[in-house]
């Protein structure tokens, strides 16, 4: 499906035009028939929630991935790059979210690596520094070109990366979340440079999760959701609220039962606290916050990516150590030394990074299911085979895990089934508090519904749940209370009557404070 | 030895003002140099005749092959790899050289043959490492087995070198002053150090090697010729091993499959003690040279002592290795 | 998918090719030298080439067992050869210096001290790897370098010979079969029992496959890594006893030289990936046997025994190429598309976009 731009382009022909781009990974369609246009002399924002396909689109453009379908033209000529080097040679430079430079080399080397001035075949260190200083000065930056990159804060490194990208006379500059670690002044500096480049006719593709920034700098935006294009608009013609709803989408129907269950649960939510956090925080991660979670209650955490929602959850589980505040569980103080302490206190945590931090891919469903329980028991007391089989059979059935073969390797399962295995691993330990970080991301709608239903049921049975999701509909539907996160801090706590619009307004609200927290 | 760590602790104050890079990166090398001077000072204080030009010259003479080996290893380690095959390639080189000369081949041809063989082995290992993505450790371990085994295919017994060209070359002394003289091996080793300094520090190839060691993925995204460099460093290491093998055959005047057993460990130790990060991305050729000299001084000290047995060398090397690895670890943790 | 058919299950276990290789080697020997398979009993002792292979392979098997568990946790232990030397050196020095150098008491005390020291060395390796966080290759390189020096320090650079019947039993004694074989098999059985009957095997594999997920699931990842290094060192210690006992002497220079490489090779041939995770003790034992048989074969074919190394090199490369996913892909690629997009996992390093498209229903409501 393709949604064409609403307005006919009065502008010159696009510099970059991608048509019907599809990218597939084994078992996953990351992009489906996406159209994209980029004009010279514009800042074009690429918007979408996590997993919408922004990075994939960029990588399809720069040749990191080869699309399964679709045509890309640059300057009217059809192109297909074999990798970033080739794209760069054609005038497409990319600056990534993580600074992709070499921290062990100097600023000058990083800017000019691979095209250093040479004399008699040798790299001319002095000329390299001089050329780099020239480029930096041209961008209005005062950085010692002879200093080692690692000595600079990330923000400066990011600017160096941009200097490198510009040094090749790029026609297209792709900035993939360059601002996620910059403070306000640094962002202003970056924007100054971006405008400078735009005015020179460079086409800039800009990805950011900070709406204010997007509205400040971009001329036009393309919105993706779930690997599909949902719209291309002039920034001035799209309100923030419309943008957020385009990004997040609204699901209708099919979840009535969940709603009903959640409603029931809501009535029965108790006021007996399971966990209370006071002033818990971690420098550079989440500002200190208070949080109380009651028995049988689902507390939703809403916020855009990078708002601190994941970081908050990790602190509650001891996956990262808080450096301030106290946590009590069932009234007893809990020292969060690490996951084991949290688990012993009855807390369970499903990470958003299912593959990296969740399932153990090369182990069977059976082994994954009992892993947490076994870890708590210690190695010397193996769970008897009979008990194991009962547990595994019970949970495979209860959660409808497919294939229902306990010996199947978890790595071969679909995302939804992996998520269920992960859930079951914790449910086996009968936790008091279950923290779910994006349990429904990247899984099909059937599994999504099943998992939400399960959460509602668990709460009804008295379990406390912290539920994080990028999909606000989900959060609102399931939660008794919603905690809104923004800029790595808790900004509001809403009761059960909160609507998606309330939350969106809080998230989209133009903030007077600096929009990013220093890393 | 604890004193060697002190300058490193002073790293931050040195590096902060003006954010000049040079001191920070050179500190490990300075530490090694200070260590070398200290060890030499200990020798001078305790033994008569330690402080003499010839003792210094002998350091180079007795370790010429190790210097060359460490130079090659520096390239590999700077990219974040490792080459365990160097000792075995040294042995194979001595064997091929000795057997070739014995068979009556002219000396220059033998030299070319050995150099070609070393480079080819390095090339093969590099290709397997890069294109099949198998850990360098395992590939070069296999290379080590292969080279050692090939030694014995050439011959099981030690073959002495009787070729007059080799013999003259090996024994010829180059007087530096009235009392001090060095051998051609030293000249060759130092020439190789000079070339290596140039290649690693002043060419695009060398700079790319650092980039690959710093962050291979970034280097790839920056459009650098990662494949060429990653394979190239193993070719260089193989070539250096072959040269070291030739120097070793000059030193021993024989070829033998059990020559240079465990020399790869000495080479790695010298490189690490010379301040090169095992994780890649930082290090100097001159640091490795200093590392070899430190190992040499320890050996000289132990031989001067007389009562201390040679195995103390191994223990001392192990201890130094540990010291420098832990230092690197602390060093790296402090970085953001 | 596991099949119920025994043959398929066997194939899936990864033991098929090592076993085939071993059988081919044995068959080749039998063809060249028909007496190869012959066994005879003399004085209640079993003799024959097969017994020799087992006996000579016993130290490698032991060390490979320890190495296997270390590798399963994504580690490697290069210091086992040095530990072998130290173990023999300590025992022989103790026995030689004891009041009664022929008594069983001296032998047992010496071996006890040696194994205790080995355990300490294992603790040291584990400390560097699990606590200080140094790469395993480098951390164990320290002891690999210094260890032989320590062994020579203990023996004062001499080859210490002892005449102690009790000690000699460990490496050269017979209980129908050579005692060293019995020890190796016993340790194998013990490890297999402990890792498979308790949850230890599962926890080790889990740590090796995904350390971070394991930590978040509440495993004591650090303790587990530490433990396997201690175990590997103790295995190496026992192997050191066997080697030194067999010749009734401690040779600090040559005892266990290159045995760490053989052990790693045995583990790899046995189907355990150097990337950690799933391991096979049986495969490891087969691997050690293959190496030993290879050595014997080369020997019996009249080729200089040192040339075995060439064959070993070929085997390592072949096995690694078969195991490496990239190499497999390259070797198996026939008519596939030029550029298959990399696995989405590659992207998961940043913000993963491993996204399954939702159903068409979402699609319909895309534009409110």
Tab-separated table of N, CA and C in Angstrom, chain A residues 359 364-366 368-370 391-410 412-428 447 450-451 454:
chain	number	residue	atom	x	y	z
A	359	UNK	N	15.187	-14.196	26.003
A	359	UNK	CA	15.271	-15.639	25.820
A	359	UNK	C	16.727	-16.071	25.612
A	364	UNK	N	16.031	-25.038	24.741
A	364	UNK	CA	14.683	-25.441	24.373
A	364	UNK	C	13.645	-24.621	25.134
A	365	UNK	N	12.413	-24.748	24.709
A	365	UNK	CA	11.308	-24.086	25.413
A	365	UNK	C	11.309	-24.537	26.872
A	366	UNK	N	11.500	-25.820	27.083
A	366	UNK	CA	11.465	-26.350	28.444
A	366	UNK	C	12.519	-25.664	29.313
A	368	UNK	N	14.143	-22.885	28.850
A	368	UNK	CA	13.893	-21.460	29.019
A	368	UNK	C	12.807	-21.208	30.057
A	369	UNK	N	11.792	-22.059	30.024
A	369	UNK	CA	10.668	-21.872	30.932
A	369	UNK	C	11.083	-21.979	32.386
A	370	UNK	N	11.970	-22.922	32.665
A	370	UNK	CA	12.273	-23.167	34.072
A	370	UNK	C	13.541	-22.445	34.518
A	391	UNK	N	4.929	-28.415	34.567
A	391	UNK	CA	4.965	-26.959	34.422
A	391	UNK	C	4.944	-26.566	32.952
A	392	UNK	N	5.827	-27.216	32.210
A	392	UNK	CA	5.968	-26.850	30.808
A	392	UNK	C	4.666	-27.112	30.065
A	393	UNK	N	4.100	-28.257	30.330
A	393	UNK	CA	2.848	-28.600	29.649
A	393	UNK	C	1.766	-27.584	30.001
A	394	UNK	N	1.703	-27.255	31.286
A	394	UNK	CA	0.677	-26.325	31.756
A	394	UNK	C	0.815	-24.970	31.063
A	395	UNK	N	2.057	-24.461	31.017
A	395	UNK	CA	2.209	-23.103	30.501
A	395	UNK	C	2.160	-23.034	28.984
A	396	UNK	N	2.621	-24.110	28.348
A	396	UNK	CA	2.487	-24.131	26.889
A	396	UNK	C	1.010	-24.066	26.525
A	397	UNK	N	0.222	-24.779	27.296
A	397	UNK	CA	-1.211	-24.810	27.034
A	397	UNK	C	-1.855	-23.474	27.421
A	398	UNK	N	-1.496	-23.005	28.606
A	398	UNK	CA	-2.124	-21.786	29.110
A	398	UNK	C	-1.847	-20.595	28.209
A	399	UNK	N	-0.644	-20.515	27.696
A	399	UNK	CA	-0.291	-19.356	26.882
A	399	UNK	C	-0.357	-19.663	25.391
A	400	UNK	N	-0.742	-20.883	25.069
A	400	UNK	CA	-0.871	-21.261	23.673
A	400	UNK	C	0.448	-21.047	22.920
A	401	UNK	N	1.525	-21.567	23.480
A	401	UNK	CA	2.837	-21.439	22.850
A	401	UNK	C	2.931	-22.439	21.705
A	402	UNK	N	3.361	-21.954	20.557
A	402	UNK	CA	3.479	-22.850	19.403
A	402	UNK	C	4.881	-22.773	18.818
A	403	UNK	N	5.489	-23.883	18.400
A	403	UNK	CA	4.932	-25.219	18.484
A	403	UNK	C	4.878	-25.696	19.932
A	404	UNK	N	3.904	-26.527	20.218
A	404	UNK	CA	3.730	-27.008	21.582
A	404	UNK	C	4.713	-28.131	21.870
A	405	UNK	N	5.918	-27.974	21.381
A	405	UNK	CA	6.933	-29.007	21.578
A	405	UNK	C	7.978	-28.474	22.548
A	406	UNK	N	8.027	-29.033	23.740
A	406	UNK	CA	8.944	-28.501	24.762
A	406	UNK	C	10.401	-28.534	24.327
A	407	UNK	N	10.735	-29.380	23.346
A	407	UNK	CA	12.132	-29.513	22.942
A	407	UNK	C	12.528	-28.538	21.841
A	408	UNK	N	11.559	-27.797	21.307
A	408	UNK	CA	11.893	-26.868	20.230
A	408	UNK	C	12.800	-25.767	20.766
A	409	UNK	N	13.774	-25.375	19.945
A	409	UNK	CA	14.676	-24.301	20.370
A	409	UNK	C	13.939	-22.968	20.302
A	410	UNK	N	14.101	-22.172	21.357
A	410	UNK	CA	13.364	-20.921	21.442
A	410	UNK	C	13.771	-19.952	20.336
A	412	UNK	N	14.138	-20.467	17.373
A	412	UNK	CA	13.427	-20.729	16.116
A	412	UNK	C	11.965	-20.304	16.184
A	413	UNK	N	11.531	-19.838	17.363
A	413	UNK	CA	10.128	-19.471	17.514
A	413	UNK	C	9.874	-18.071	16.973
A	414	UNK	N	8.615	-17.775	16.691
A	414	UNK	CA	8.251	-16.415	16.278
A	414	UNK	C	8.342	-15.492	17.485
A	415	UNK	N	8.375	-14.198	17.218
A	415	UNK	CA	8.514	-13.214	18.288
A	415	UNK	C	7.445	-13.355	19.354
A	416	UNK	N	6.227	-13.557	18.921
A	416	UNK	CA	5.123	-13.663	19.876
A	416	UNK	C	5.294	-14.852	20.794
A	417	UNK	N	5.703	-15.968	20.209
A	417	UNK	CA	5.881	-17.166	21.034
A	417	UNK	C	7.088	-17.041	21.954
A	418	UNK	N	8.130	-16.361	21.471
A	418	UNK	CA	9.270	-16.114	22.357
A	418	UNK	C	8.826	-15.280	23.550
A	419	UNK	N	7.996	-14.285	23.279
A	419	UNK	CA	7.516	-13.429	24.354
A	419	UNK	C	6.712	-14.244	25.362
A	420	UNK	N	5.933	-15.157	24.849
A	420	UNK	CA	5.132	-15.986	25.755
A	420	UNK	C	6.025	-16.874	26.608
A	421	UNK	N	7.075	-17.406	25.999
A	421	UNK	CA	7.999	-18.243	26.757
A	421	UNK	C	8.623	-17.424	27.885
A	422	UNK	N	8.986	-16.196	27.534
A	422	UNK	CA	9.606	-15.314	28.511
A	422	UNK	C	8.631	-15.022	29.656
A	423	UNK	N	7.399	-14.739	29.298
A	423	UNK	CA	6.366	-14.482	30.310
A	423	UNK	C	6.216	-15.698	31.210
A	424	UNK	N	6.136	-16.860	30.553
A	424	UNK	CA	5.920	-18.091	31.314
A	424	UNK	C	7.086	-18.335	32.261
A	425	UNK	N	8.309	-17.990	31.821
A	425	UNK	CA	9.479	-18.187	32.668
A	425	UNK	C	9.281	-17.479	34.011
A	426	UNK	N	8.694	-16.290	33.942
A	426	UNK	CA	8.503	-15.539	35.182
A	426	UNK	C	7.262	-15.992	35.930
A	427	UNK	N	6.207	-16.320	35.188
A	427	UNK	CA	4.973	-16.730	35.867
A	427	UNK	C	5.193	-17.999	36.667
A	428	UNK	N	6.096	-18.844	36.179
A	428	UNK	CA	6.430	-20.069	36.913
A	428	UNK	C	6.920	-19.733	38.324
A	447	UNK	N	-1.199	-12.771	19.053
A	447	UNK	CA	-0.399	-12.925	20.266
A	447	UNK	C	-0.527	-11.678	21.135
A	450	UNK	N	-3.637	-11.936	23.084
A	450	UNK	CA	-3.490	-12.969	24.118
A	450	UNK	C	-2.702	-12.443	25.309
A	451	UNK	N	-1.643	-11.736	25.013
A	451	UNK	CA	-0.782	-11.266	26.102
A	451	UNK	C	-1.502	-10.204	26.939
A	454	UNK	N	-3.922	-11.850	29.120
A	454	UNK	CA	-3.233	-12.507	30.223
A	454	UNK	C	-2.900	-11.501	31.327
